[in-house]
Amino acid sequence: MTKLQVRAFLYQLGCFAILFISGRYIIAAYTELTGYWIPITAFIVATLISPQFQAVKTKDGEKLFMKWIFLKGVKEIK
């Protein structure tokens, strides 16, 4: 794995973890769900709304791109 691929993986993991943990507490506090339904629902929500990062080799070298449901198009990170 290249440096940018590792960075993309860590960014994606970090964003998912932040959204999962915050979603889990919000779901537990504001819904009537109990047991395993809380983490399952938080997992699905975090998976759907977390940004996707990918390292791509271009003619100018390797670059990091991000795609997110709340932003239009693909954004170049580095």
Short mmCIF file of N, CA and C in Angstrom, two decimals:
data_model
loop_
_atom_site.label_atom_id
_atom_site.label_comp_id
_atom_site.label_asym_id
_atom_site.label_seq_id
_atom_site.Cartn_x
_atom_site.Cartn_y
_atom_site.Cartn_z
N MET A 1 0.83 -1.18 0.00
CA MET A 1 0.00 0.00 0.00
C MET A 1 0.88 1.25 0.00
N THR A 2 0.45 2.22 -0.76
CA THR A 2 1.20 3.46 -0.81
C THR A 2 0.78 4.38 0.35
N LYS A 3 1.51 5.45 0.50
CA LYS A 3 1.25 6.39 1.59
C LYS A 3 -0.14 7.00 1.48
N LEU A 4 -0.56 7.36 0.28
CA LEU A 4 -1.89 7.96 0.11
C LEU A 4 -3.00 6.95 0.29
N GLN A 5 -2.76 5.69 -0.05
CA GLN A 5 -3.77 4.66 0.19
C GLN A 5 -3.99 4.45 1.68
N VAL A 6 -2.91 4.47 2.44
CA VAL A 6 -3.02 4.35 3.90
C VAL A 6 -3.74 5.56 4.47
N ARG A 7 -3.40 6.74 3.97
CA ARG A 7 -4.06 7.96 4.42
C ARG A 7 -5.56 7.93 4.10
N ALA A 8 -5.93 7.45 2.91
CA ALA A 8 -7.33 7.35 2.54
C ALA A 8 -8.06 6.38 3.47
N PHE A 9 -7.42 5.25 3.78
CA PHE A 9 -8.02 4.28 4.68
C PHE A 9 -8.23 4.87 6.08
N LEU A 10 -7.22 5.57 6.58
CA LEU A 10 -7.33 6.17 7.91
C LEU A 10 -8.37 7.28 7.96
N TYR A 11 -8.46 8.10 6.93
CA TYR A 11 -9.49 9.13 6.87
C TYR A 11 -10.88 8.50 6.88
N GLN A 12 -11.05 7.47 6.07
CA GLN A 12 -12.35 6.82 5.97
C GLN A 12 -12.71 6.15 7.29
N LEU A 13 -11.76 5.49 7.91
CA LEU A 13 -11.99 4.85 9.20
C LEU A 13 -12.32 5.87 10.28
N GLY A 14 -11.58 6.97 10.30
CA GLY A 14 -11.83 8.01 11.30
C GLY A 14 -13.20 8.65 11.15
N CYS A 15 -13.57 8.97 9.91
CA CYS A 15 -14.89 9.57 9.68
C CYS A 15 -16.01 8.60 10.06
N PHE A 16 -15.85 7.33 9.69
CA PHE A 16 -16.86 6.35 10.05
C PHE A 16 -16.97 6.21 11.56
N ALA A 17 -15.83 6.15 12.25
CA ALA A 17 -15.85 5.98 13.71
C ALA A 17 -16.54 7.15 14.39
N ILE A 18 -16.23 8.37 13.96
CA ILE A 18 -16.85 9.55 14.55
C ILE A 18 -18.36 9.53 14.34
N LEU A 19 -18.79 9.21 13.12
CA LEU A 19 -20.22 9.18 12.83
C LEU A 19 -20.92 8.03 13.54
N PHE A 20 -20.26 6.88 13.65
CA PHE A 20 -20.86 5.72 14.31
C PHE A 20 -21.04 5.99 15.81
N ILE A 21 -20.01 6.49 16.46
CA ILE A 21 -20.09 6.72 17.90
C ILE A 21 -21.11 7.81 18.23
N SER A 22 -21.06 8.90 17.50
CA SER A 22 -22.03 9.97 17.75
C SER A 22 -23.45 9.53 17.40
N GLY A 23 -23.60 8.79 16.31
CA GLY A 23 -24.91 8.28 15.93
C GLY A 23 -25.46 7.29 16.94
N ARG A 24 -24.59 6.47 17.51
CA ARG A 24 -25.03 5.50 18.50
C ARG A 24 -25.61 6.19 19.73
N TYR A 25 -24.93 7.23 20.20
CA TYR A 25 -25.44 7.94 21.37
C TYR A 25 -26.70 8.74 21.06
N ILE A 26 -26.78 9.32 19.89
CA ILE A 26 -27.98 10.06 19.50
C ILE A 26 -29.16 9.12 19.36
N ILE A 27 -28.95 7.98 18.73
CA ILE A 27 -30.03 7.01 18.55
C ILE A 27 -30.49 6.48 19.90
N ALA A 28 -29.55 6.20 20.80
CA ALA A 28 -29.92 5.69 22.13
C ALA A 28 -30.69 6.72 22.94
N ALA A 29 -30.34 8.00 22.76
CA ALA A 29 -30.98 9.04 23.56
C ALA A 29 -32.35 9.45 23.03
N TYR A 30 -32.53 9.44 21.71
CA TYR A 30 -33.74 10.02 21.14
C TYR A 30 -34.70 9.03 20.48
N THR A 31 -34.40 7.74 20.54
CA THR A 31 -35.33 6.77 19.97
C THR A 31 -35.70 5.73 21.03
N GLU A 32 -36.65 4.92 20.72
CA GLU A 32 -37.10 3.85 21.62
C GLU A 32 -36.41 2.52 21.33
N LEU A 33 -35.35 2.54 20.51
CA LEU A 33 -34.66 1.30 20.17
C LEU A 33 -33.89 0.77 21.37
N THR A 34 -33.80 -0.57 21.46
CA THR A 34 -33.07 -1.20 22.56
C THR A 34 -32.23 -2.34 22.02
N GLY A 35 -31.28 -2.79 22.82
CA GLY A 35 -30.47 -3.95 22.49
C GLY A 35 -29.58 -3.73 21.29
N TYR A 36 -29.51 -4.75 20.44
CA TYR A 36 -28.63 -4.71 19.27
C TYR A 36 -29.12 -3.77 18.17
N TRP A 37 -30.35 -3.29 18.25
CA TRP A 37 -30.86 -2.39 17.22
C TRP A 37 -30.15 -1.05 17.21
N ILE A 38 -29.65 -0.62 18.36
CA ILE A 38 -28.96 0.67 18.43
C ILE A 38 -27.67 0.65 17.61
N PRO A 39 -26.74 -0.30 17.84
CA PRO A 39 -25.51 -0.30 17.03
C PRO A 39 -25.75 -0.67 15.57
N ILE A 40 -26.74 -1.51 15.30
CA ILE A 40 -27.04 -1.87 13.91
C ILE A 40 -27.52 -0.63 13.14
N THR A 41 -28.42 0.13 13.75
CA THR A 41 -28.92 1.34 13.12
C THR A 41 -27.81 2.38 12.96
N ALA A 42 -26.97 2.53 13.99
CA ALA A 42 -25.85 3.47 13.91
C ALA A 42 -24.87 3.06 12.82
N PHE A 43 -24.63 1.77 12.66
CA PHE A 43 -23.74 1.27 11.60
C PHE A 43 -24.28 1.61 10.23
N ILE A 44 -25.56 1.37 10.01
CA ILE A 44 -26.16 1.64 8.70
C ILE A 44 -26.14 3.14 8.40
N VAL A 45 -26.49 3.96 9.37
CA VAL A 45 -26.49 5.41 9.16
C VAL A 45 -25.07 5.92 8.88
N ALA A 46 -24.10 5.47 9.68
CA ALA A 46 -22.71 5.92 9.48
C ALA A 46 -22.17 5.45 8.14
N THR A 47 -22.52 4.26 7.71
CA THR A 47 -22.07 3.76 6.41
C THR A 47 -22.63 4.60 5.27
N LEU A 48 -23.89 5.00 5.40
CA LEU A 48 -24.52 5.77 4.32
C LEU A 48 -24.03 7.22 4.24
N ILE A 49 -23.74 7.84 5.39
CA ILE A 49 -23.42 9.27 5.34
C ILE A 49 -21.93 9.58 5.48
N SER A 50 -21.09 8.58 5.68
CA SER A 50 -19.66 8.89 5.81
C SER A 50 -19.04 9.10 4.42
N PRO A 51 -18.07 10.01 4.33
CA PRO A 51 -17.42 10.28 3.04
C PRO A 51 -16.54 9.12 2.61
N GLN A 52 -16.37 8.99 1.31
CA GLN A 52 -15.54 7.94 0.73
C GLN A 52 -14.24 8.56 0.21
N PHE A 53 -13.11 8.00 0.62
CA PHE A 53 -11.80 8.49 0.20
C PHE A 53 -11.14 7.43 -0.67
N GLN A 54 -10.40 7.89 -1.69
CA GLN A 54 -9.72 6.95 -2.57
C GLN A 54 -8.46 7.60 -3.14
N ALA A 55 -7.38 6.83 -3.15
CA ALA A 55 -6.13 7.27 -3.77
C ALA A 55 -6.10 6.75 -5.20
N VAL A 56 -5.85 7.64 -6.15
CA VAL A 56 -5.89 7.29 -7.57
C VAL A 56 -4.59 7.73 -8.22
N LYS A 57 -4.04 6.85 -9.05
CA LYS A 57 -2.84 7.21 -9.80
C LYS A 57 -3.27 7.93 -11.08
N THR A 58 -2.79 9.16 -11.23
CA THR A 58 -3.08 9.95 -12.42
C THR A 58 -1.77 10.21 -13.16
N LYS A 59 -1.87 10.92 -14.28
CA LYS A 59 -0.65 11.22 -15.03
C LYS A 59 0.25 12.20 -14.29
N ASP A 60 -0.34 12.96 -13.34
CA ASP A 60 0.44 13.90 -12.53
C ASP A 60 0.96 13.27 -11.24
N GLY A 61 0.73 12.00 -11.04
CA GLY A 61 1.14 11.32 -9.81
C GLY A 61 -0.09 10.84 -9.06
N GLU A 62 0.12 10.30 -7.89
CA GLU A 62 -0.99 9.78 -7.10
C GLU A 62 -1.67 10.92 -6.35
N LYS A 63 -3.01 10.91 -6.37
CA LYS A 63 -3.79 11.95 -5.71
C LYS A 63 -4.88 11.32 -4.86
N LEU A 64 -5.32 12.07 -3.87
CA LEU A 64 -6.35 11.61 -2.95
C LEU A 64 -7.65 12.34 -3.27
N PHE A 65 -8.72 11.58 -3.44
CA PHE A 65 -10.03 12.15 -3.78
C PHE A 65 -11.05 11.75 -2.73
N MET A 66 -12.08 12.61 -2.59
CA MET A 66 -13.16 12.37 -1.65
C MET A 66 -14.50 12.55 -2.34
N LYS A 67 -15.41 11.65 -2.05
CA LYS A 67 -16.79 11.76 -2.53
C LYS A 67 -17.69 11.67 -1.31
N TRP A 68 -18.66 12.61 -1.23
CA TRP A 68 -19.54 12.64 -0.08
C TRP A 68 -20.94 12.94 -0.55
N ILE A 69 -21.91 12.37 0.13
CA ILE A 69 -23.31 12.54 -0.26
C ILE A 69 -23.77 14.00 -0.14
N PHE A 70 -23.14 14.77 0.76
CA PHE A 70 -23.53 16.15 0.99
C PHE A 70 -22.79 17.14 0.09
N LEU A 71 -21.80 16.69 -0.66
CA LEU A 71 -21.08 17.54 -1.59
C LEU A 71 -21.31 17.04 -3.01
N LYS A 72 -21.42 17.97 -3.94
CA LYS A 72 -21.65 17.61 -5.32
C LYS A 72 -20.32 17.28 -5.99
N GLY A 73 -20.24 16.13 -6.61
CA GLY A 73 -19.05 15.77 -7.34
C GLY A 73 -17.97 15.17 -6.46
N VAL A 74 -16.78 15.03 -7.07
CA VAL A 74 -15.63 14.45 -6.40
C VAL A 74 -14.64 15.58 -6.14
N LYS A 75 -14.13 15.65 -4.93
CA LYS A 75 -13.19 16.70 -4.53
C LYS A 75 -11.79 16.12 -4.40
N GLU A 76 -10.80 16.87 -4.89
CA GLU A 76 -9.41 16.46 -4.74
C GLU A 76 -8.89 16.94 -3.39
N ILE A 77 -8.35 16.03 -2.61
CA ILE A 77 -7.82 16.38 -1.30
C ILE A 77 -6.35 16.74 -1.40
N LYS A 78 -5.58 15.88 -2.06
CA LYS A 78 -4.16 16.13 -2.19
C LYS A 78 -3.61 15.40 -3.38
#
